[in-house]
Coordinates of C-alpha atoms in Angstrom, one line a residue:
M1 CA 33.1 -41.4 32.0
W2 CA 33.2 -43.4 35.6
R3 CA 32.3 -46.4 34.0
I4 CA 35.1 -46.1 31.6
Y5 CA 37.6 -45.0 33.5
L6 CA 36.6 -47.8 36.5
R7 CA 37.3 -50.9 33.5
I8 CA 40.0 -49.4 32.3
F9 CA 41.4 -49.9 36.3
I10 CA 40.2 -52.5 36.7
L11 CA 41.2 -54.3 33.6
I12 CA 45.1 -53.1 33.8
T13 CA 45.0 -53.8 37.4
A14 CA 43.9 -57.7 36.5
V15 CA 46.3 -57.9 34.2
T16 CA 49.2 -56.5 35.7
F17 CA 48.2 -58.8 38.3
S18 CA 47.7 -62.0 35.9
L19 CA 50.8 -61.2 34.4
T20 CA 52.8 -60.8 37.5
Q21 CA 52.0 -64.2 38.5
V22 CA 52.5 -65.9 35.1
L23 CA 56.1 -64.9 35.0
S24 CA 56.8 -65.9 38.3
Y25 CA 55.3 -69.4 37.8
L26 CA 57.6 -69.5 34.6
T27 CA 59.8 -68.2 36.4
N28 CA 60.3 -70.6 39.0
Q29 CA 59.9 -73.4 36.1
F30 CA 62.8 -73.0 33.6
Y31 CA 64.7 -71.4 36.0
A32 CA 64.6 -72.4 40.2
E33 CA 68.0 -74.2 40.0
Q34 CA 69.9 -70.8 38.5
I35 CA 67.7 -68.7 40.9
E36 CA 68.3 -71.3 43.9
Q37 CA 72.1 -71.6 43.3
F38 CA 72.3 -67.7 42.9
S39 CA 70.1 -67.3 46.2
I40 CA 73.1 -69.4 48.0
K41 CA 75.9 -67.9 46.6
D42 CA 74.1 -64.5 47.4
A43 CA 73.9 -65.8 51.1
N44 CA 77.3 -66.8 51.7
A45 CA 77.8 -64.1 53.9
Q46 CA 75.7 -65.6 56.3
I47 CA 76.7 -68.8 55.9
F48 CA 80.1 -68.1 56.5
L49 CA 78.6 -66.3 59.7
V50 CA 77.6 -69.6 60.8
E51 CA 80.1 -71.5 60.4
Q52 CA 82.7 -69.8 61.6
Y53 CA 80.5 -67.9 64.8
L54 CA 78.1 -70.9 65.8
D55 CA 79.9 -73.9 64.5
N56 CA 82.9 -73.8 66.5
S57 CA 80.6 -74.0 69.9
V58 CA 79.0 -76.2 72.1
G59 CA 76.2 -76.0 74.9
Q60 CA 75.3 -72.7 76.4
L61 CA 78.0 -71.1 74.5
W62 CA 76.2 -72.3 70.9
L63 CA 73.4 -70.7 72.2
S64 CA 74.7 -67.2 73.4
R65 CA 76.6 -67.1 70.4
F66 CA 73.1 -67.8 68.8
K67 CA 71.4 -64.8 70.4
N68 CA 74.6 -62.3 70.0
L69 CA 73.3 -63.1 66.1
Q70 CA 69.9 -62.9 66.5
K71 CA 70.6 -59.2 68.2
K72 CA 73.3 -57.9 66.1
S73 CA 72.6 -58.6 62.4
N74 CA 70.4 -57.6 60.0
H75 CA 68.8 -60.5 59.5
S76 CA 66.3 -63.0 61.4
Y77 CA 67.6 -66.1 63.1
E78 CA 65.2 -68.6 64.2
L79 CA 65.2 -72.0 66.1
I80 CA 62.6 -74.2 64.4
P81 CA 61.4 -77.8 64.7
L82 CA 63.1 -80.1 62.2
E83 CA 59.5 -81.3 61.2
R84 CA 58.5 -77.2 60.5
A85 CA 61.3 -76.6 58.6
K86 CA 60.3 -80.2 57.1
A87 CA 56.8 -78.2 55.9
L88 CA 58.4 -75.2 54.8
I89 CA 60.8 -76.5 52.0
S90 CA 60.3 -78.2 48.6
P91 CA 60.4 -82.0 48.5
R92 CA 63.7 -81.8 46.4
N93 CA 65.7 -79.7 49.3
L94 CA 64.6 -82.5 52.3
Q95 CA 67.8 -84.7 51.5
R96 CA 70.1 -81.3 51.9
L97 CA 68.5 -80.1 54.9
L98 CA 68.7 -84.1 56.8
D99 CA 72.6 -83.7 55.2
R100 CA 73.0 -80.8 57.3
K101 CA 73.6 -78.8 53.9
V102 CA 72.4 -75.2 53.1
V103 CA 68.8 -75.3 51.5
V104 CA 67.6 -71.9 50.3
D105 CA 64.2 -70.9 49.3
F106 CA 63.7 -68.0 47.0
R107 CA 60.4 -67.6 47.1
S108 CA 60.2 -66.5 50.5
E109 CA 64.2 -65.5 50.6
A110 CA 65.4 -67.5 53.4
Y111 CA 67.6 -70.1 54.1
F112 CA 67.4 -73.3 56.6
R113 CA 70.2 -75.4 58.3
R114 CA 69.9 -78.0 60.7
V115 CA 72.6 -77.1 63.7
D116 CA 73.5 -81.1 63.7
T117 CA 72.8 -84.5 62.9
D118 CA 74.3 -86.1 66.3
N119 CA 72.9 -83.4 69.5
S120 CA 76.5 -83.0 69.9
T121 CA 75.9 -79.0 70.3
F122 CA 72.9 -78.8 72.9
S123 CA 70.5 -81.5 73.8
G124 CA 67.9 -82.0 71.0
S125 CA 70.3 -79.8 68.6
S126 CA 69.9 -82.3 66.1
N127 CA 65.9 -81.9 66.1
Q128 CA 66.1 -78.2 65.6
V129 CA 67.1 -75.9 62.1
I130 CA 68.3 -72.7 61.6
Y131 CA 66.0 -70.7 59.9
V132 CA 67.4 -66.9 58.6
T133 CA 64.9 -64.7 57.1
D134 CA 64.9 -61.2 55.9
K135 CA 65.0 -58.8 59.2
E136 CA 63.3 -55.9 56.7
D137 CA 59.9 -58.4 56.2
R138 CA 59.5 -58.0 59.9
D139 CA 60.3 -54.7 60.6
P140 CA 56.8 -52.5 61.6
I141 CA 59.1 -49.6 59.9
I142 CA 59.9 -51.1 57.3
T143 CA 56.5 -52.7 56.3
K144 CA 55.0 -48.7 56.8
I145 CA 57.4 -47.7 54.6
K146 CA 56.5 -51.0 51.9
R147 CA 52.6 -50.2 52.3
F148 CA 53.6 -46.6 51.5
Q149 CA 55.3 -47.2 48.1
Y150 CA 52.8 -49.4 46.9
S151 CA 50.1 -46.9 47.9
I152 CA 52.2 -44.6 45.8
I153 CA 52.5 -47.0 43.1
F154 CA 48.7 -47.2 43.3
L155 CA 48.0 -43.9 43.3
L156 CA 49.9 -43.5 40.4
L157 CA 48.1 -45.8 38.5
L158 CA 44.9 -44.3 39.4
L159 CA 46.1 -41.0 37.8
I160 CA 47.2 -42.2 34.8
C161 CA 44.4 -44.5 34.1
G162 CA 42.2 -41.1 35.2
I163 CA 44.3 -39.0 32.7
W164 CA 44.2 -41.9 29.8
A165 CA 40.1 -42.0 30.3
H166 CA 40.1 -38.4 30.4
L167 CA 41.4 -37.7 27.0
H168 CA 39.9 -40.3 25.3
W169 CA 36.6 -39.5 27.4
R170 CA 36.5 -36.1 25.8
E171 CA 37.2 -37.5 22.2
L172 CA 34.5 -39.8 22.2
Q173 CA 33.0 -36.8 23.4
S174 CA 33.5 -34.8 20.8
L175 CA 32.6 -37.6 18.0
S176 CA 29.3 -38.4 19.8
K177 CA 28.4 -34.6 19.4
T178 CA 29.4 -34.8 16.0
A179 CA 26.9 -37.7 15.2
N180 CA 24.3 -36.2 17.1
E181 CA 24.7 -32.7 15.2
F182 CA 24.8 -34.3 12.1
G183 CA 21.7 -36.5 12.9
S184 CA 19.7 -34.0 13.5
G185 CA 20.1 -32.2 10.3
L186 CA 23.6 -29.9 10.7
L187 CA 24.7 -31.7 7.8
S188 CA 27.9 -29.6 7.5
S189 CA 28.9 -31.1 11.0
R190 CA 32.4 -33.2 11.3
A191 CA 34.9 -34.6 13.5
K192 CA 38.1 -33.4 14.4
A193 CA 40.6 -35.4 15.7
R194 CA 44.3 -35.3 16.6
K195 CA 46.3 -37.3 14.6
S196 CA 47.8 -38.9 17.4
A197 CA 44.7 -39.7 19.0
I198 CA 43.0 -43.1 19.1
V199 CA 39.7 -42.4 17.7
Y200 CA 41.3 -40.2 14.8
P201 CA 40.7 -43.6 11.9
L202 CA 36.8 -43.6 13.5
A203 CA 36.5 -39.8 13.2
Q204 CA 38.1 -39.8 9.1
C205 CA 35.6 -42.3 8.4
M206 CA 32.7 -40.7 10.0
N207 CA 33.7 -38.1 7.7
L208 CA 33.8 -40.0 5.0
M209 CA 30.7 -41.4 5.6
A210 CA 29.1 -38.0 6.6
D211 CA 30.5 -36.5 3.3
R212 CA 29.1 -39.2 0.9
T213 CA 25.6 -38.7 2.9
Q214 CA 25.8 -35.1 2.2
R215 CA 26.2 -35.2 -1.4
L216 CA 23.7 -37.7 -1.8
I217 CA 21.0 -35.5 0.5
D218 CA 22.1 -32.7 -1.7
S219 CA 21.2 -33.7 -5.0
Q220 CA 18.6 -35.2 -4.1
R221 CA 17.5 -32.3 -2.5
E222 CA 18.6 -30.5 -6.1
L223 CA 16.3 -32.5 -7.6
L224 CA 13.3 -32.2 -5.8
H225 CA 13.6 -28.5 -5.9
S226 CA 14.6 -28.8 -10.2
V227 CA 11.6 -30.9 -10.5
S228 CA 8.8 -29.6 -8.2
H229 CA 10.0 -26.5 -10.3
E230 CA 9.9 -27.4 -13.2
L231 CA 6.1 -28.7 -12.5
R232 CA 5.0 -25.4 -12.7
T233 CA 5.2 -25.0 -16.1
P234 CA 3.1 -28.0 -17.2
I235 CA 0.7 -27.4 -14.9
A236 CA -0.2 -23.6 -15.8
R237 CA -0.6 -25.3 -19.4
L238 CA -2.7 -27.8 -18.5
E239 CA -5.0 -25.3 -16.1
F240 CA -4.7 -22.7 -19.6
G241 CA -6.0 -25.1 -21.7
L242 CA -8.8 -26.9 -19.7
E243 CA -10.1 -23.0 -19.1
L244 CA -10.0 -23.2 -23.1
L245 CA -11.6 -26.5 -23.4
K246 CA -14.5 -25.2 -21.3
N247 CA -15.6 -21.9 -22.9
D248 CA -15.4 -23.6 -26.2
A249 CA -17.4 -26.8 -25.1
N250 CA -20.7 -26.5 -24.0
N251 CA -21.9 -30.0 -23.2
K252 CA -23.4 -30.0 -19.7
Q253 CA -22.6 -33.4 -19.3
L254 CA -19.2 -32.7 -19.4
E255 CA -18.7 -30.7 -16.8
P256 CA -19.0 -32.6 -13.8
R257 CA -15.5 -34.0 -16.0
F258 CA -13.8 -30.4 -16.1
T259 CA -14.6 -29.9 -12.5
S260 CA -13.0 -32.9 -11.2
M261 CA -10.3 -32.4 -13.8
E262 CA -9.6 -28.6 -12.0
N263 CA -9.6 -30.4 -8.4
D264 CA -6.9 -32.9 -9.8
L265 CA -5.3 -29.6 -11.4
H266 CA -5.6 -27.9 -8.1
E267 CA -4.1 -30.8 -5.8
L268 CA -0.8 -30.7 -8.0
N269 CA -0.7 -27.7 -7.9
D270 CA -0.6 -27.8 -3.9
L271 CA 1.5 -30.7 -4.1
V272 CA 4.3 -28.7 -6.1
S273 CA 4.0 -25.5 -3.5
E274 CA 4.4 -27.9 -0.2
L275 CA 7.7 -29.4 -2.1
L276 CA 9.4 -26.3 -2.9
S277 CA 8.0 -24.9 0.5
L278 CA 10.2 -28.8 1.9
A279 CA 13.3 -27.7 -0.1
K280 CA 13.4 -23.9 0.3
I281 CA 13.0 -25.0 4.3
E282 CA 16.0 -27.6 3.6
Q283 CA 18.4 -26.1 1.7
Q284 CA 18.1 -22.9 4.5
Q285 CA 21.3 -22.8 6.9
A286 CA 20.9 -19.3 8.3
L287 CA 17.8 -18.0 10.2
P288 CA 16.8 -14.1 10.0
M289 CA 17.0 -14.2 13.7
Q290 CA 14.4 -11.7 16.1
S291 CA 12.4 -11.5 18.9
V292 CA 9.4 -13.5 18.5
N293 CA 6.4 -13.5 21.1
T294 CA 5.0 -17.3 20.2
A295 CA 1.6 -16.3 22.2
E296 CA 1.1 -13.5 19.8
A297 CA 2.3 -15.5 16.7
L298 CA -0.5 -18.2 17.5
H299 CA -2.7 -15.4 17.5
Q300 CA -2.4 -14.7 14.1
V301 CA -2.2 -18.2 12.8
I302 CA -5.7 -19.0 14.7
N303 CA -6.6 -15.4 12.8
S304 CA -5.9 -16.7 9.5
L305 CA -7.5 -20.5 10.0
S306 CA -10.8 -19.1 11.4
H307 CA -12.3 -20.4 8.1
L308 CA -10.9 -24.1 8.9
L309 CA -11.5 -23.0 13.0
Q310 CA -14.7 -22.0 12.6
E311 CA -16.9 -25.3 13.5
K312 CA -14.4 -26.7 16.2
E313 CA -14.8 -25.6 19.6
M314 CA -11.8 -23.7 21.0
S315 CA -10.1 -23.6 23.9
H316 CA -6.6 -22.0 24.5
S317 CA -3.8 -20.9 27.2
L318 CA -1.7 -18.1 26.0
H319 CA 1.1 -16.7 28.1
S320 CA 2.3 -13.2 25.9
E321 CA 4.8 -12.5 29.2
T322 CA 6.8 -15.8 29.3
S323 CA 6.3 -16.7 25.5
T324 CA 9.3 -14.9 23.7
I325 CA 12.3 -16.4 21.9
S326 CA 14.7 -15.4 19.2
G327 CA 13.8 -17.2 15.9
D328 CA 12.5 -16.4 12.0
P329 CA 8.6 -15.6 12.6
K330 CA 7.7 -16.7 9.1
L331 CA 9.3 -20.3 9.5
L332 CA 7.7 -20.4 12.9
M333 CA 3.9 -19.6 11.9
R334 CA 4.4 -21.8 9.2
A335 CA 4.9 -25.1 11.4
L336 CA 2.2 -23.9 14.0
S337 CA 0.0 -22.9 10.9
N338 CA 0.5 -26.5 9.6
L339 CA 0.0 -28.1 13.3
L340 CA -3.4 -26.1 13.4
R341 CA -4.6 -27.3 10.2
N342 CA -3.9 -30.7 11.2
A343 CA -6.0 -30.1 14.0
A344 CA -8.7 -28.6 12.7
K345 CA -8.4 -32.1 10.0
Y346 CA -8.5 -34.5 12.6
A347 CA -10.3 -32.9 15.7
N348 CA -14.2 -35.0 16.2
Q349 CA -15.2 -30.9 17.9
K350 CA -12.2 -30.3 20.2
I351 CA -9.3 -28.3 19.8
R352 CA -7.0 -27.2 22.5
I353 CA -3.7 -24.3 22.0
S354 CA -1.5 -23.4 25.7
T355 CA 2.3 -21.9 26.2
L356 CA 4.2 -22.7 29.0
S357 CA 7.6 -21.9 30.0
N358 CA 9.9 -25.0 29.8
A359 CA 13.1 -25.5 31.6
S360 CA 15.6 -24.4 29.5
G361 CA 14.3 -20.8 29.2
G362 CA 12.5 -21.2 26.5
V363 CA 8.8 -22.4 25.7
D364 CA 6.6 -25.2 25.0
I365 CA 4.1 -25.1 22.8
R366 CA 1.0 -27.7 22.6
I367 CA -1.7 -28.4 19.7
E368 CA -4.4 -31.0 21.3
D369 CA -7.1 -32.4 19.3
D370 CA -9.8 -34.6 20.4
G371 CA -9.5 -36.6 17.1
P372 CA -8.8 -40.7 16.9
G373 CA -4.8 -39.8 18.0
V374 CA -1.7 -41.1 16.8
P375 CA -1.0 -44.8 17.6
A376 CA 2.3 -45.2 19.6
N377 CA 4.0 -46.8 17.0
E378 CA 3.5 -44.6 14.4
R379 CA 4.3 -41.6 15.8
E380 CA 8.4 -41.1 15.0
H381 CA 7.0 -41.9 11.3
I382 CA 4.5 -38.8 11.0
F383 CA 7.3 -36.5 10.6
E384 CA 8.6 -38.2 7.3
P385 CA 7.8 -37.0 4.0
F386 CA 5.0 -38.3 2.5
Y387 CA 4.1 -40.7 5.3
R388 CA 0.3 -41.5 6.3
L389 CA -1.6 -43.5 8.7
D390 CA -3.3 -46.2 8.2
R391 CA -6.9 -45.5 9.4
S392 CA -8.8 -41.7 9.1
R393 CA -5.8 -40.0 8.6
D394 CA -5.5 -40.4 4.3
R395 CA -5.3 -38.9 0.9
A396 CA -9.5 -39.1 1.5
S397 CA -9.4 -36.6 4.0
G398 CA -6.9 -34.5 2.6
G399 CA -3.4 -33.7 2.3
F400 CA 0.2 -35.3 0.9
G401 CA 2.2 -35.9 4.4
L402 CA 4.5 -33.3 3.9
G403 CA 2.8 -30.9 6.7
L404 CA 4.3 -32.7 9.5
A405 CA 7.4 -32.6 7.7
I406 CA 7.6 -29.3 7.4
A407 CA 7.1 -28.2 10.7
K408 CA 9.9 -30.8 12.1
K409 CA 12.7 -29.1 9.7
A410 CA 10.7 -25.5 11.0
V411 CA 11.6 -26.6 14.1
T412 CA 14.9 -28.6 14.2
L413 CA 16.4 -25.2 12.3
H414 CA 15.7 -23.3 15.3
K415 CA 17.4 -26.4 17.7
G416 CA 14.0 -27.2 19.0
R417 CA 12.2 -30.3 19.5
I418 CA 8.8 -31.6 18.1
W419 CA 7.1 -35.1 19.0
V420 CA 3.4 -36.4 19.4
D421 CA 1.8 -38.3 21.9
Q422 CA -1.8 -38.9 24.0
S423 CA -3.7 -35.9 25.1
D424 CA -6.5 -36.0 27.6
L425 CA -8.6 -35.0 24.8
G426 CA -8.4 -38.2 23.6
G427 CA -6.4 -37.1 20.5
A428 CA -3.3 -36.3 19.4
R429 CA -1.4 -33.4 21.7
F430 CA 1.8 -32.4 19.5
T431 CA 4.0 -30.3 21.8
I432 CA 6.7 -28.0 20.1
S433 CA 9.7 -27.2 22.3
L434 CA 11.9 -24.3 21.9
S435 CA 14.4 -22.4 24.0
S436 CA 14.8 -18.8 24.5
S437 CA 17.5 -18.2 21.6
A438 CA 17.9 -20.5 18.4

């Protein structure tokens, strides 16, 4: 927010100062004569005072009266050398000054008049010029008042910019929150903005985009669910037909082919089951929340997968007292099961499981292996459906690329995070970070 605030303030200040300078320059260029004539008329009172009070005296009387003017007038009267006066006025007014006419400098709000041209007033008077300025410009009290006024204007400008930036920052934060929620899978999230807000058109565009995206994703989910469901029937028929064919055929040479066909059908069945699981999770909006001890859930998952883990060297550090969260136990166990299956599949020998408290008061669950690991440039992609790595983690080792996608969906529904990095065992380390309340 402070960056936006400073940018706005600097921009407004710079624009205001620049406009002031430009307007002043243009005014001086196009209306110089009119302003000068107005200034001369405005100074008539002072000119009349000088002419009536000073011009009727000479010598010491003139100087005495001039000192009285200096003391009693609201303006500042000075005697300055002619050469200095020439430097203060524009060249086009030089002849007026030499002819003893009044010269007004409207930029400095001062005027000049030569004392005389023949030294008749006092010795050297022809080389002296009466210089009259506004005394307020030199009065310390007036200067303090003006500084105070400018300070108030500056503070008001700061306040106005601050209020403006704060209002727009809140609106931008609201849009950012909506975008993050939508990006994390909460497809019903929509931007809310007042019609009078500057970001209202942007919010409307975001909502239109979100509506179209949600309709597209919903239609894809419905298609996925329908196709997966419909595949069940032909697969069941194929299994039944294959079983009948096996019973009728006594040819031993056909048994390997029958076995291969059975494996393909089992693989199709598993794929359909995974697709249905993914579709079910994606359609899930509200979770049946209850207290879940992640350490106990991990023990249950380890026991259920003992046939896969019996040849692996297992180590775990599970802390029951700091591992309780709020969530859907079945969904969490499905995510943990998929990660543990993944570790069992690719670990060379070692698997390590641990839980520890995180900064949000929840729990981090880590599942590590000593397998080939995941390249850094592919760590974000492995949670996408049907994504496989190019190396050893391919169809040859089983799976359809849906297990990690299902785990990510399950964790996201719990408002948690899942990521993979390098383990000190040499392989992959998957981490699930959950807050105490989803």
